[in-house]
Coordinates of C-alpha atoms and ligand atoms in Angstrom, one line a residue:
M794 CA -20.1 -15.4 -30.3
S795 CA -18.8 -17.3 -27.8
T796 CA -16.8 -15.0 -24.9
I797 CA -14.6 -16.5 -22.7
E798 CA -15.4 -15.1 -18.9
P799 CA -12.3 -13.7 -17.5
R800 CA -10.6 -14.8 -13.9
R801 CA -11.9 -13.6 -11.2
E802 CA -11.8 -13.6 -8.0
S803 CA -13.5 -12.1 -4.4
V804 CA -12.0 -11.3 -0.8
H805 CA -15.1 -11.0 1.8
V806 CA -13.1 -8.8 4.9
A807 CA -15.0 -9.5 7.9
L808 CA -15.4 -6.0 10.2
G809 CA -18.4 -7.3 11.9
E810 CA -20.8 -4.7 9.9
R811 CA -17.7 -2.9 8.6
S812 CA -17.6 -6.0 6.4
Y813 CA -17.2 -5.9 2.3
E814 CA -15.8 -7.2 -1.0
I815 CA -12.8 -7.1 -2.9
L816 CA -13.2 -8.3 -6.5
I817 CA -10.9 -9.1 -8.3
G818 CA -9.8 -8.9 -11.2
R819 CA -9.8 -7.7 -15.2
G820 CA -12.5 -5.9 -16.2
V821 CA -14.0 -5.7 -12.3
S822 CA -14.0 -1.6 -12.9
Q823 CA -16.6 -2.1 -15.3
E824 CA -19.8 -2.8 -12.6
A825 CA -19.4 0.5 -10.7
G826 CA -22.6 1.7 -12.3
A827 CA -23.9 -1.4 -11.8
R828 CA -22.6 -2.1 -7.7
A829 CA -22.4 1.9 -6.9
R830 CA -26.5 1.0 -7.9
A831 CA -26.9 -2.0 -5.3
L832 CA -25.5 0.2 -3.1
G833 CA -28.1 2.4 -3.6
A834 CA -26.5 6.2 -4.4
R835 CA -27.6 8.0 -6.5
A836 CA -25.2 9.9 -7.6
V837 CA -20.9 9.3 -7.7
A838 CA -18.1 11.6 -6.9
I839 CA -15.2 10.1 -8.5
V840 CA -11.6 11.7 -7.1
T841 CA -9.1 10.8 -8.6
D842 CA -5.8 12.4 -9.9
E843 CA -4.2 13.4 -13.2
N844 CA -2.9 11.3 -14.4
V845 CA -5.0 8.1 -13.4
G846 CA -8.3 10.4 -14.0
A847 CA -7.0 11.5 -17.6
L848 CA -6.2 7.0 -18.3
H849 CA -9.6 5.6 -16.8
A850 CA -11.9 8.1 -15.8
G851 CA -13.6 7.9 -19.2
P852 CA -15.7 4.3 -18.4
I853 CA -15.9 4.3 -15.1
L854 CA -17.6 7.2 -15.3
A855 CA -19.5 6.0 -18.6
S856 CA -20.1 2.5 -16.5
L857 CA -21.9 5.5 -13.7
E858 CA -24.2 7.7 -16.0
A859 CA -25.1 3.8 -17.8
A860 CA -26.9 3.0 -14.5
G861 CA -28.4 6.1 -14.5
L862 CA -26.1 8.5 -11.8
R863 CA -25.1 11.6 -11.8
T864 CA -21.3 11.5 -11.9
D865 CA -18.8 14.2 -11.1
L866 CA -15.5 14.1 -11.4
V867 CA -12.3 15.6 -8.3
T868 CA -8.8 15.8 -10.0
V869 CA -6.3 16.2 -7.9
S870 CA -2.2 17.1 -9.2
P871 CA -0.3 13.3 -8.9
G872 CA 2.1 12.5 -6.9
E873 CA 2.6 12.9 -2.6
G874 CA 1.9 16.6 -2.6
A875 CA -1.6 15.1 -2.3
K876 CA -1.9 14.5 0.7
S877 CA -1.9 17.8 2.4
W878 CA -4.6 19.6 4.3
R879 CA -5.0 22.1 0.9
V880 CA -5.6 19.3 -0.7
L881 CA -7.6 18.2 1.3
E882 CA -9.9 20.7 1.9
D883 CA -10.0 20.7 -1.8
V884 CA -11.5 17.7 -2.6
C885 CA -14.0 17.9 0.5
E886 CA -15.3 21.4 -1.4
G887 CA -14.8 19.9 -4.1
L888 CA -17.7 17.0 -3.2
L889 CA -20.2 19.3 -1.3
A890 CA -20.2 21.5 -4.8
A891 CA -20.8 18.3 -6.4
R892 CA -24.3 17.7 -4.3
I893 CA -23.4 14.7 -2.9
E894 CA -25.1 13.1 0.5
R895 CA -25.1 10.5 3.1
R896 CA -26.6 8.2 0.7
D897 CA -24.4 9.0 -2.8
L898 CA -20.8 7.6 -2.9
V899 CA -17.3 9.1 -3.3
L900 CA -15.4 6.9 -5.3
A901 CA -11.3 7.1 -5.3
L902 CA -9.8 6.5 -8.9
G903 CA -6.3 5.7 -8.3
G904 CA -2.9 5.0 -6.4
G905 CA -3.1 4.3 -2.5
V906 CA -2.4 8.4 -2.4
V907 CA -5.7 9.2 -4.1
G908 CA -7.1 6.1 -1.9
D909 CA -5.8 8.0 1.2
L910 CA -7.1 11.3 0.2
A911 CA -10.4 10.3 -0.9
G912 CA -11.1 8.1 1.7
F913 CA -10.3 10.5 4.6
A914 CA -12.3 13.2 3.0
A915 CA -14.8 10.7 2.4
A916 CA -14.7 10.1 6.4
I917 CA -15.2 13.5 7.1
V918 CA -17.6 14.9 4.5
R919 CA -21.4 14.7 6.2
R920 CA -19.1 13.1 8.9
G921 CA -19.0 10.4 6.9
M922 CA -20.2 9.0 3.0
R923 CA -19.9 6.0 2.2
F924 CA -16.6 5.0 -0.8
V925 CA -16.0 2.6 -2.8
Q926 CA -11.8 2.2 -3.2
V927 CA -11.0 1.5 -7.4
P928 CA -7.7 1.0 -7.2
T929 CA -4.8 1.9 -10.4
S930 CA -2.0 0.9 -9.1
L931 CA -0.1 -2.4 -7.7
L932 CA 0.3 -0.7 -4.7
A933 CA -3.5 0.0 -3.7
Q934 CA -4.4 -3.3 -5.3
V935 CA -2.0 -5.1 -2.8
D936 CA -2.0 -3.0 0.1
S937 CA -3.8 0.3 0.2
S938 CA -7.1 0.4 -1.0
V939 CA -7.6 -2.6 2.1
G940 CA -7.8 -2.0 5.3
G941 CA -9.1 1.7 6.0
K942 CA -6.0 3.1 7.3
T943 CA -7.5 7.1 5.4
G944 CA -5.2 9.9 6.2
I945 CA -2.9 12.9 4.4
N946 CA 0.5 14.4 5.5
S947 CA 2.4 16.9 7.8
P948 CA 5.3 18.5 8.3
H949 CA 5.9 16.2 11.5
G950 CA 5.6 13.0 9.4
K951 CA 4.0 10.8 6.6
N952 CA 0.2 9.4 7.1
L953 CA -0.1 11.9 11.0
I954 CA -3.3 13.1 10.4
G955 CA -6.2 10.5 9.8
T956 CA -8.7 8.1 10.4
F957 CA -9.4 4.5 10.3
Y958 CA -12.8 4.6 7.9
Q959 CA -12.9 1.3 6.1
P960 CA -14.8 1.6 2.4
S961 CA -18.2 0.1 1.0
L962 CA -16.7 -1.7 -1.8
V963 CA -13.0 -2.0 -3.9
L964 CA -12.9 -2.6 -7.2
A965 CA -9.3 -3.8 -7.9
D966 CA -9.0 -3.9 -12.1
T967 CA -6.1 -5.8 -12.6
A968 CA -6.9 -4.2 -17.0
L969 CA -6.4 -1.2 -15.3
L970 CA -2.1 -2.0 -14.5
D971 CA -1.3 -2.5 -18.2
T972 CA -0.8 1.4 -18.1
L973 CA 1.0 1.9 -14.5
P974 CA 4.9 2.3 -15.2
A975 CA 7.3 -0.2 -15.5
R976 CA 9.2 1.5 -11.7
E977 CA 5.9 1.6 -10.2
A978 CA 5.0 -1.8 -10.3
R979 CA 8.4 -3.4 -9.4
A980 CA 7.6 -0.8 -6.3
G981 CA 4.1 -2.2 -6.0
Y982 CA 5.8 -6.0 -6.7
A983 CA 7.2 -5.7 -2.9
E984 CA 4.6 -5.4 -0.8
V985 CA 3.8 -8.7 -2.2
V986 CA 6.8 -9.9 -2.0
K987 CA 5.7 -9.1 1.6
Y988 CA 3.1 -11.2 2.6
G989 CA 5.4 -13.8 1.7
L990 CA 8.4 -13.1 3.4
I991 CA 5.7 -12.3 6.4
D992 CA 3.7 -15.8 7.6
D993 CA 3.5 -17.6 3.4
P994 CA 6.4 -19.3 2.8
A995 CA 5.0 -21.2 -0.3
F996 CA 3.3 -18.2 -1.6
F997 CA 7.3 -16.3 -1.2
A998 CA 8.3 -19.3 -3.8
W999 CA 5.4 -18.9 -5.6
C1000 CA 6.5 -15.3 -6.0
E1001 CA 10.1 -17.0 -7.0
E1002 CA 9.2 -18.6 -10.1
N1003 CA 6.2 -15.9 -10.9
G1004 CA 7.1 -12.5 -9.8
A1005 CA 8.5 -11.3 -13.4
Q1006 CA 4.4 -13.2 -14.6
V1007 CA 2.6 -10.9 -12.6
L1008 CA 4.8 -8.3 -14.3
A1009 CA 4.3 -8.8 -17.0
G1010 CA 0.3 -8.8 -16.5
G1011 CA -1.8 -12.0 -17.3
P1012 CA -2.9 -14.3 -15.3
A1013 CA -0.3 -14.4 -12.1
R1014 CA -1.3 -10.9 -11.6
E1015 CA -4.4 -11.7 -9.7
H1016 CA -3.9 -14.2 -8.3
A1017 CA -0.7 -12.6 -6.6
V1018 CA -3.4 -9.6 -6.0
A1019 CA -5.8 -11.8 -4.9
V1020 CA -3.2 -13.9 -2.6
S1021 CA -2.4 -10.3 -0.6
C1022 CA -6.0 -8.8 -0.6
R1023 CA -6.4 -12.2 1.9
A1024 CA -3.6 -11.7 3.7
K1025 CA -4.4 -8.5 4.5
A1026 CA -7.5 -9.1 4.8
A1027 CA -6.8 -11.5 7.6
I1028 CA -4.6 -9.6 9.4
V1029 CA -7.2 -6.8 9.6
A1030 CA -10.0 -8.7 10.5
R1031 CA -8.0 -9.3 12.9
D1032 CA -6.5 -6.5 14.5
E1033 CA -8.4 -3.8 12.3
R1034 CA -6.9 -0.6 14.2
E1035 CA -3.5 -1.6 15.3
E1036 CA -3.6 -3.1 18.2
G1037 CA -1.1 -6.3 18.4
D1038 CA -1.1 -8.3 15.7
R1039 CA -1.6 -5.7 12.2
A1040 CA 1.6 -4.6 13.2
L1041 CA 3.1 -7.3 11.2
L1042 CA 2.4 -5.6 7.4
N1043 CA 4.8 -2.7 8.2
L1044 CA 7.9 -6.4 7.7
G1045 CA 10.6 -3.8 6.4
H1046 CA 9.4 -0.3 6.8
T1047 CA 10.8 0.3 9.8
F1048 CA 14.1 1.4 7.3
A1049 CA 12.3 1.7 4.6
H1050 CA 10.3 5.3 6.2
A1051 CA 13.8 6.7 8.1
L1052 CA 14.9 6.1 4.2
E1053 CA 12.0 7.3 2.5
R1054 CA 12.1 11.0 5.0
L1055 CA 16.2 10.9 4.4
A1056 CA 15.8 11.1 0.4
R1057 CA 13.5 13.8 1.9
Y1058 CA 10.4 11.8 -0.5
D1059 CA 11.6 13.1 -3.8
A1060 CA 10.3 10.2 -6.1
A1061 CA 12.4 10.4 -8.8
R1062 CA 15.3 8.7 -5.8
L1063 CA 13.2 6.7 -3.9
V1064 CA 9.1 5.5 -3.9
H1065 CA 8.1 4.0 -1.2
G1066 CA 7.6 0.7 -2.9
E1067 CA 11.5 0.0 -3.3
A1068 CA 12.8 1.3 -0.3
V1069 CA 10.1 -1.4 0.9
G1070 CA 12.8 -3.6 -0.8
I1071 CA 15.6 -2.5 0.9
G1072 CA 13.8 -2.0 4.4
L1073 CA 12.7 -6.6 3.8
A1074 CA 16.4 -7.5 2.5
L1075 CA 17.8 -5.4 6.1
A1076 CA 15.7 -6.7 8.3
F1077 CA 16.4 -9.9 6.7
R1078 CA 19.8 -9.5 6.8
F1079 CA 19.6 -7.7 10.6
S1080 CA 17.9 -11.5 11.6
A1081 CA 20.8 -12.8 10.3
R1082 CA 23.0 -10.9 11.8
L1083 CA 21.2 -11.6 15.5
N1084 CA 20.9 -15.5 14.8
L1085 CA 17.0 -15.8 14.5
C1086 CA 17.1 -15.9 10.4
P1087 CA 19.7 -17.8 8.4
P1088 CA 21.7 -15.9 6.2
D1089 CA 21.0 -18.4 3.5
D1090 CA 17.5 -16.6 3.5
A1091 CA 18.5 -13.1 4.2
A1092 CA 20.7 -14.3 1.0
R1093 CA 17.3 -15.4 -1.1
V1094 CA 16.0 -12.7 0.1
A1095 CA 17.7 -9.7 -1.8
R1096 CA 18.1 -12.4 -5.0
H1097 CA 14.4 -12.3 -4.9
L1098 CA 14.2 -9.5 -5.0
E1099 CA 16.7 -8.2 -7.3
S1100 CA 15.8 -10.5 -9.8
V1101 CA 12.8 -8.5 -10.7
G1102 CA 14.9 -5.2 -10.5
L1103 CA 14.0 -4.2 -6.6
P1104 CA 17.0 -2.4 -4.9
T1105 CA 17.9 -4.3 -1.7
R1106 CA 22.0 -1.8 -0.4
I1107 CA 20.9 1.6 0.7
A1108 CA 24.3 2.6 -2.0
A1109 CA 21.4 2.0 -4.1
I1110 CA 19.6 5.5 -3.6
P1111 CA 21.4 8.3 -5.8
G1112 CA 22.9 10.9 -3.7
L1113 CA 22.7 9.3 -0.8
A1114 CA 24.9 8.3 1.6
P1115 CA 23.8 9.2 5.5
D1116 CA 25.7 8.0 8.6
V1117 CA 25.0 6.4 11.8
D1118 CA 23.3 8.5 13.9
G1119 CA 21.6 10.5 10.7
L1120 CA 19.4 7.4 9.2
L1121 CA 19.2 6.3 13.5
D1122 CA 18.0 9.1 14.4
A1123 CA 15.3 9.1 11.0
M1124 CA 14.2 5.5 13.0
A1125 CA 13.3 7.3 15.9
Q1126 CA 10.8 9.1 14.2
D1127 CA 9.0 6.1 13.7
K1128 CA 9.7 4.2 16.4
K1129 CA 9.8 4.9 19.9
V1130 CA 13.1 4.3 21.3
V1131 CA 12.3 2.7 25.1
A1132 CA 15.7 2.5 27.4
G1133 CA 17.7 2.2 25.2
A1134 CA 15.1 -0.7 23.4
L1135 CA 13.3 -0.7 19.6
T1136 CA 10.3 -2.2 18.6
F1137 CA 11.0 -4.2 15.4
I1138 CA 9.6 -7.0 12.9
L1139 CA 12.2 -10.3 12.4
A1140 CA 11.8 -13.1 10.6
R1141 CA 13.1 -16.8 11.9
G1142 CA 12.9 -17.8 8.6
I1143 CA 11.0 -16.9 5.3
G1144 CA 7.6 -17.5 6.4
A1145 CA 8.6 -16.4 10.1
S1146 CA 8.0 -13.2 11.3
F1147 CA 7.3 -12.1 14.6
I1148 CA 7.3 -8.3 16.5
A1149 CA 10.1 -7.8 18.5
T1150 CA 10.6 -5.7 21.0
G1151 CA 13.3 -5.1 23.5
V1152 CA 15.7 -4.6 20.5
A1153 CA 19.1 -3.2 21.1
V1154 CA 20.1 -0.1 19.5
E1155 CA 23.3 -0.7 19.6
D1156 CA 22.5 -3.8 17.4
V1157 CA 21.1 -1.5 15.4
R1158 CA 24.0 0.8 15.3
A1159 CA 26.4 -2.0 14.6
F1160 CA 24.5 -4.1 12.0
L1161 CA 23.2 -0.4 10.3
L1162 CA 27.7 0.9 10.3
D1163 CA 28.5 -3.0 8.1
E1164 CA 25.7 -2.0 6.3
L1165 CA 26.6 1.3 5.0
G1166 CA 30.0 0.1 4.2
A1167 CA 27.9 -2.1 1.7
P1168 CA 28.0 -1.7 -2.3
A1169 CA 25.2 -0.7 -4.4
S1170 CA 24.3 -4.3 -5.1
A1171 CA 24.3 -7.4 -3.1
Ligands
NAD1636 P1 0.4 6.6 -6.2 O1 -1.1 7.3 -5.6 O2 1.2 7.6 -6.9 O3 0.8 6.5 -7.0 C1 1.8 6.3 -8.3 C2 2.4 7.1 -9.6 O4 1.5 6.3 -10.4 C3 1.2 8.9 -9.5 O5 2.4 9.2 -10.0 C4 0.1 8.1 -9.7 O6 -0.6 9.2 -10.8 C5 0.5 7.0 -10.7 N1 -0.6 5.8 -11.5 C6 -1.5 5.9 -10.2 N2 -2.0 4.5 -11.1 C7 -1.4 4.2 -12.9 C8 -2.1 3.2 -13.7 N3 -2.9 2.5 -13.2 N4 -1.8 4.1 -14.7 C9 -0.6 4.7 -15.4 N5 0.0 6.1 -13.7 C10 -1.0 5.5 -12.9 O7 1.7 6.3 -4.6 P2 1.3 4.4 -4.3 O8 2.0 3.6 -4.7 O9 -0.1 4.6 -5.7 O10 0.4 4.6 -3.3 C11 1.3 5.3 -2.0 C12 0.8 6.5 -1.4 O11 -0.6 4.8 -0.3 C13 1.4 6.6 -0.1 O12 1.6 7.5 0.1 C14 1.4 5.4 1.5 O13 1.5 6.4 3.0 C15 -0.2 4.9 0.9 N6 0.2 3.7 1.8 C16 -1.6 3.8 1.9 C17 -1.2 2.5 2.3 C18 -2.8 2.6 3.7 O14 -2.9 1.0 5.1 N7 -4.2 2.8 3.5 C19 -0.6 1.1 3.1 C20 0.3 1.5 1.7 C21 0.5 2.5 1.0
ZN1637 ZN1 4.0 0.1 2.7

């Protein structure tokens, strides 16, 4: 019997003694058992959410058990609400109850919520346990599982409590994405496009050709995950703690975070990646308005995002009609305003993003006034 070797890629995250591999491809999570053994674990506690656990925990537990490892499962409710002190406590206590020792492993099986939460729990239980990320959403495979940002939310804002804590391994099994709701897949795709827009115009052009295929599954998806992980790994290797370049990953995110805040993190109206779609389009239109970027590039960005069904206008968010002051206020929560000026990630064109300091609040206001008057689609 002949078997077809599945296509797989690996990306190295070069961080000295905290370096690790990202394995990408259909079925790589089936190696969880062998990989955990190779890391010297005797037991593995999986942290997951109810949706993902029901769909995907079984085969991973089986892989771990087949490798002779003791296993346990800690399950949280799905959704952003799990990134809270209360659920963090449950997870930490669950890990201790599972008698997981320092040489053992925590395995985060889920989207960005589970990855951020389980990673933070791993960082603090027994003063730090090793952990493996098995990201199951497109957003988690291309963004949140790589780079070591972990944490929970506060009533004061998102991700305000946490730490940089790198995983020991990332298993990005693209087959797990087959069950992801289409809306979540589109949302994650906005982060894929972001890497092209930051510094890789050829990859953006590839996205224009292949975006629909990435969302449909198949080899284009593996390629998109691999290029994205490589791009993120390179930035993280240069600037692990976001003291410089890593801020480029925030392209579109000042706008996105403000819109998410105004929509009260209500996933029924707006999920993060949708906010990023709007934010990317806004960052490019704002750059064009400041005469930094050709208007054609801004139009091209919006056209591509819309072609895969992502929103690109504030008016596309159901039930949200902010005024300009409300929007500026929400943006100021994310950004320090120094002497009437903000720092933004802007672009000189597709694939030519840069950190712009000293953006005048008045310019932002004038731009937003125009945008708020615009209809829902470009
Ligand atoms: P999520 O974890 O809430 O997942 C989205 C939804 O999809 C959930 O309902 C989840 O249960 C479900 N789901 C996930 N995988 C599935 C699958 N394979 N099949 C079926 N359903 C599945 O959200 P997300 O978009 O993955 O992540 C968002 C979070 O990531 C936010 O909290 C954000 O702050 C964080 N984030 C962190 C970083 C970082 O660097 N650490 C970067 C970006 C985002
Ligand atoms: Zn993001």
